[in-house]
């Protein structure tokens, strides 16, 4: 099971969006080199305010390209990096992966999936109506978050658009993703 990377993005300052790059470098235990969210402890402002000593389980944000196609059908244009993701993927159902899945990105980098991204209200400031597209309910009424997944870097390396992704599922039983 695998897919590919369609874009990589990073930003050294707090901003809703992240500019696309020719490549990003993942650093083991830290995240994306030069990105504002890189570090051993939490960097997201709301989490820092609650407890700055929490481990950073949100070092690398991955988002599926297929979401852009889905929201476009609802009349909303969104492109790679615009939702703050570091790695935009294609061909993998990221939201269905269990906790602990390892994603081999490019030649050397490996990230481990920690959980779901919880989309914030800033999404509607960016594009009106977008929050309603990324936070939905399934047929049983259960909340469904489509804003991508979060991960930590196990092995560093350079990652570029066009690189392959190999999915390594953890031994069972599999634990479904929850918000981190």
mmCIF file of C-alpha atoms in Angstrom:
data_model
loop_
_atom_site.group_PDB
_atom_site.id
_atom_site.type_symbol
_atom_site.label_atom_id
_atom_site.label_comp_id
_atom_site.label_asym_id
_atom_site.label_seq_id
_atom_site.Cartn_x
_atom_site.Cartn_y
_atom_site.Cartn_z
ATOM 1 C CA UNK A 1 0.000 0.000 0.000
ATOM 2 C CA UNK A 2 1.435 3.360 -0.948
ATOM 3 C CA UNK A 3 0.971 6.718 -2.548
ATOM 4 C CA UNK A 4 2.969 9.788 -3.412
ATOM 5 C CA UNK A 5 3.782 13.250 -2.162
ATOM 6 C CA UNK A 6 2.257 16.030 -4.274
ATOM 7 C CA UNK A 7 3.576 19.036 -2.311
ATOM 8 C CA UNK A 8 5.693 19.958 0.712
ATOM 9 C CA UNK A 9 5.280 23.144 2.733
ATOM 10 C CA UNK A 10 6.785 24.909 5.728
ATOM 11 C CA UNK A 11 6.736 28.272 7.436
ATOM 12 C CA UNK A 12 9.097 29.728 10.024
ATOM 13 C CA UNK A 13 6.421 32.051 11.406
ATOM 14 C CA UNK A 14 2.910 31.471 12.726
ATOM 15 C CA UNK A 15 0.500 31.693 9.818
ATOM 16 C CA UNK A 16 -2.589 29.777 8.769
ATOM 17 C CA UNK A 17 -1.021 28.783 5.437
ATOM 18 C CA UNK A 18 2.440 27.447 4.626
ATOM 19 C CA UNK A 19 4.272 28.236 1.379
ATOM 20 C CA UNK A 20 5.105 25.325 -0.910
ATOM 21 C CA UNK A 21 8.787 24.400 -1.119
ATOM 22 C CA UNK A 22 10.974 22.422 -3.505
ATOM 23 C CA UNK A 23 11.856 20.212 -0.539
ATOM 24 C CA UNK A 24 11.652 20.046 3.240
ATOM 25 C CA UNK A 25 14.009 18.332 5.653
ATOM 26 C CA UNK A 26 12.507 16.224 8.421
ATOM 27 C CA UNK A 27 14.544 16.048 11.628
ATOM 28 C CA UNK A 28 14.159 13.006 13.908
ATOM 29 C CA UNK A 29 12.286 13.863 17.089
ATOM 30 C CA UNK A 30 11.697 17.476 16.028
ATOM 31 C CA UNK A 31 9.688 17.878 12.824
ATOM 32 C CA UNK A 32 10.260 20.027 9.747
ATOM 33 C CA UNK A 33 13.514 21.970 9.812
ATOM 34 C CA UNK A 34 12.782 25.694 10.095
ATOM 35 C CA UNK A 35 9.033 25.216 10.623
ATOM 36 C CA UNK A 36 7.388 27.084 13.492
ATOM 37 C CA UNK A 37 5.852 23.835 14.792
ATOM 38 C CA UNK A 38 9.145 21.912 15.012
ATOM 39 C CA UNK A 39 10.298 20.876 18.458
ATOM 40 C CA UNK A 40 10.255 18.234 21.148
ATOM 41 C CA UNK A 41 7.456 19.975 23.065
ATOM 42 C CA UNK A 42 4.192 21.452 21.738
ATOM 43 C CA UNK A 43 4.395 24.546 19.552
ATOM 44 C CA UNK A 44 0.749 25.108 18.658
ATOM 45 C CA UNK A 45 -0.262 28.293 20.490
ATOM 46 C CA UNK A 46 -3.376 26.942 22.238
ATOM 47 C CA UNK A 47 -1.517 23.851 23.454
ATOM 48 C CA UNK A 48 1.456 25.919 24.666
ATOM 49 C CA UNK A 49 -0.980 28.090 26.645
ATOM 50 C CA UNK A 50 -2.419 24.982 28.372
ATOM 51 C CA UNK A 51 0.873 23.199 29.082
ATOM 52 C CA UNK A 52 4.123 24.053 27.264
ATOM 53 C CA UNK A 53 5.812 20.871 28.551
ATOM 54 C CA UNK A 54 3.513 18.502 26.589
ATOM 55 C CA UNK A 55 5.306 16.300 24.052
ATOM 56 C CA UNK A 56 4.906 17.504 20.466
ATOM 57 C CA UNK A 57 2.753 14.868 18.779
ATOM 58 C CA UNK A 58 2.073 17.323 15.927
ATOM 59 C CA UNK A 59 5.550 17.642 14.383
ATOM 60 C CA UNK A 60 4.432 16.944 10.803
ATOM 61 C CA UNK A 61 0.919 17.589 9.450
ATOM 62 C CA UNK A 62 -0.123 15.463 6.454
ATOM 63 C CA UNK A 63 -3.188 16.159 4.340
ATOM 64 C CA UNK A 64 -4.658 14.223 1.421
ATOM 65 C CA UNK A 65 -4.874 15.960 -1.968
ATOM 66 C CA UNK A 66 -8.236 14.275 -2.474
ATOM 67 C CA UNK A 67 -9.758 16.666 0.094
ATOM 68 C CA UNK A 68 -9.096 19.589 -2.274
ATOM 69 C CA UNK A 69 -11.109 17.837 -4.995
ATOM 70 C CA UNK A 70 -13.918 17.146 -2.525
ATOM 71 C CA UNK A 71 -14.240 20.753 -1.313
ATOM 72 C CA UNK A 72 -13.941 22.070 -4.875
ATOM 73 C CA UNK A 73 -17.206 20.223 -5.615
ATOM 74 C CA UNK A 74 -18.751 22.391 -2.868
ATOM 75 C CA UNK A 75 -17.410 25.507 -4.621
ATOM 76 C CA UNK A 76 -14.396 26.101 -2.367
ATOM 77 C CA UNK A 77 -10.904 26.372 -3.842
ATOM 78 C CA UNK A 78 -8.036 25.197 -1.634
ATOM 79 C CA UNK A 79 -4.502 24.285 -2.636
ATOM 80 C CA UNK A 80 -1.496 22.548 -1.125
ATOM 81 C CA UNK A 81 -0.123 24.222 1.990
ATOM 82 C CA UNK A 82 -3.144 26.465 2.401
ATOM 83 C CA UNK A 83 -4.505 24.453 5.341
ATOM 84 C CA UNK A 84 -1.147 24.530 7.105
ATOM 85 C CA UNK A 85 -0.020 21.045 6.177
ATOM 86 C CA UNK A 86 3.627 20.137 5.689
ATOM 87 C CA UNK A 87 3.098 17.161 3.381
ATOM 88 C CA UNK A 88 0.303 16.833 0.831
ATOM 89 C CA UNK A 89 -0.323 13.230 -0.206
ATOM 90 C CA UNK A 90 -2.189 11.380 -2.921
ATOM 91 C CA UNK A 91 -3.421 7.805 -3.087
ATOM 92 C CA UNK A 92 -3.574 6.999 0.643
ATOM 93 C CA UNK A 93 -6.647 7.153 2.870
ATOM 94 C CA UNK A 94 -4.813 8.968 5.653
ATOM 95 C CA UNK A 95 -7.894 9.240 7.861
ATOM 96 C CA UNK A 96 -8.343 5.446 7.926
ATOM 97 C CA UNK A 97 -4.816 4.736 9.163
ATOM 98 C CA UNK A 98 -4.448 3.493 12.742
ATOM 99 C CA UNK A 99 -2.321 5.137 15.425
ATOM 100 C CA UNK A 100 1.301 4.002 15.117
ATOM 101 C CA UNK A 101 1.283 3.615 11.333
ATOM 102 C CA UNK A 102 4.697 4.408 9.892
ATOM 103 C CA UNK A 103 4.881 6.342 6.666
ATOM 104 C CA UNK A 104 8.145 6.062 4.742
ATOM 105 C CA UNK A 105 8.493 9.347 2.854
ATOM 106 C CA UNK A 106 10.979 9.499 0.004
ATOM 107 C CA UNK A 107 14.320 7.773 0.352
ATOM 108 C CA UNK A 108 14.930 7.971 4.109
ATOM 109 C CA UNK A 109 12.355 9.828 6.183
ATOM 110 C CA UNK A 110 9.913 7.946 8.408
ATOM 111 C CA UNK A 111 7.064 9.479 10.385
ATOM 112 C CA UNK A 112 4.744 7.765 12.846
ATOM 113 C CA UNK A 113 1.066 8.716 12.838
ATOM 114 C CA UNK A 114 -0.107 10.068 16.197
ATOM 115 C CA UNK A 115 -3.677 11.205 15.492
ATOM 116 C CA UNK A 116 -6.089 13.538 13.755
ATOM 117 C CA UNK A 117 -5.787 17.263 13.276
ATOM 118 C CA UNK A 118 -8.638 19.139 14.892
ATOM 119 C CA UNK A 119 -9.644 21.869 12.420
ATOM 120 C CA UNK A 120 -10.043 25.251 14.091
ATOM 121 C CA UNK A 121 -12.426 28.132 13.457
ATOM 122 C CA UNK A 122 -9.722 29.973 11.474
ATOM 123 C CA UNK A 123 -10.622 27.694 8.565
ATOM 124 C CA UNK A 124 -13.831 29.674 7.957
ATOM 125 C CA UNK A 125 -11.889 32.936 8.122
ATOM 126 C CA UNK A 126 -9.624 31.549 5.403
ATOM 127 C CA UNK A 127 -12.493 30.259 3.201
ATOM 128 C CA UNK A 128 -16.095 30.789 4.253
ATOM 129 C CA UNK A 129 -17.917 27.443 4.593
ATOM 130 C CA UNK A 130 -14.740 25.342 4.627
ATOM 131 C CA UNK A 131 -15.129 24.234 8.257
ATOM 132 C CA UNK A 132 -18.467 22.638 7.369
ATOM 133 C CA UNK A 133 -16.658 20.646 4.649
ATOM 134 C CA UNK A 134 -13.836 19.336 6.867
ATOM 135 C CA UNK A 135 -15.918 18.643 9.993
ATOM 136 C CA UNK A 136 -18.865 16.418 9.108
ATOM 137 C CA UNK A 137 -20.876 13.560 10.576
ATOM 138 C CA UNK A 138 -21.120 10.024 9.265
ATOM 139 C CA UNK A 139 -24.384 8.101 8.809
ATOM 140 C CA UNK A 140 -24.351 7.152 12.521
ATOM 141 C CA UNK A 141 -23.990 10.795 13.575
ATOM 142 C CA UNK A 142 -20.367 10.333 14.642
ATOM 143 C CA UNK A 143 -18.085 13.344 14.126
ATOM 144 C CA UNK A 144 -15.744 12.961 11.144
ATOM 145 C CA UNK A 145 -12.665 15.192 10.946
ATOM 146 C CA UNK A 146 -11.093 15.481 7.501
ATOM 147 C CA UNK A 147 -8.365 18.046 8.239
ATOM 148 C CA UNK A 148 -5.505 15.579 7.937
ATOM 149 C CA UNK A 149 -3.327 13.675 10.354
ATOM 150 C CA UNK A 150 -0.435 14.486 12.638
ATOM 151 C CA UNK A 151 2.818 12.605 13.099
ATOM 152 C CA UNK A 152 6.238 12.580 14.723
ATOM 153 C CA UNK A 153 9.522 12.108 12.891
ATOM 154 C CA UNK A 154 11.280 8.798 13.618
ATOM 155 C CA UNK A 155 13.932 9.084 10.909
ATOM 156 C CA UNK A 156 14.944 12.295 9.229
ATOM 157 C CA UNK A 157 15.511 12.980 5.568
ATOM 158 C CA UNK A 158 14.739 15.254 2.652
ATOM 159 C CA UNK A 159 11.212 15.010 1.254
ATOM 160 C CA UNK A 160 10.125 16.348 -2.146
ATOM 161 C CA UNK A 161 7.024 16.455 -4.342
ATOM 162 C CA UNK A 162 6.930 13.305 -6.459
ATOM 163 C CA UNK A 163 8.507 11.140 -3.742
ATOM 164 C CA UNK A 164 6.789 7.887 -2.941
ATOM 165 C CA UNK A 165 5.095 6.960 0.323
ATOM 166 C CA UNK A 166 5.173 3.438 1.723
ATOM 167 C CA UNK A 167 2.641 2.608 4.442
ATOM 168 C CA UNK A 168 3.733 0.271 7.261
ATOM 169 C CA UNK A 169 0.795 -0.682 9.476
ATOM 170 C CA UNK A 170 1.461 -1.507 13.134
ATOM 171 C CA UNK A 171 0.789 -4.936 14.565
ATOM 172 C CA UNK A 172 -2.835 -5.306 15.628
ATOM 173 C CA UNK A 173 -5.142 -4.654 17.196
ATOM 174 C CA UNK A 174 -5.326 -1.317 15.409
ATOM 175 C CA UNK A 175 -6.324 1.799 17.342
ATOM 176 C CA UNK A 176 -8.404 4.352 15.392
ATOM 177 C CA UNK A 177 -7.137 7.917 15.155
ATOM 178 C CA UNK A 178 -8.324 10.503 17.656
ATOM 179 C CA UNK A 179 -7.555 14.210 17.996
ATOM 180 C CA UNK A 180 -4.021 15.039 19.196
#
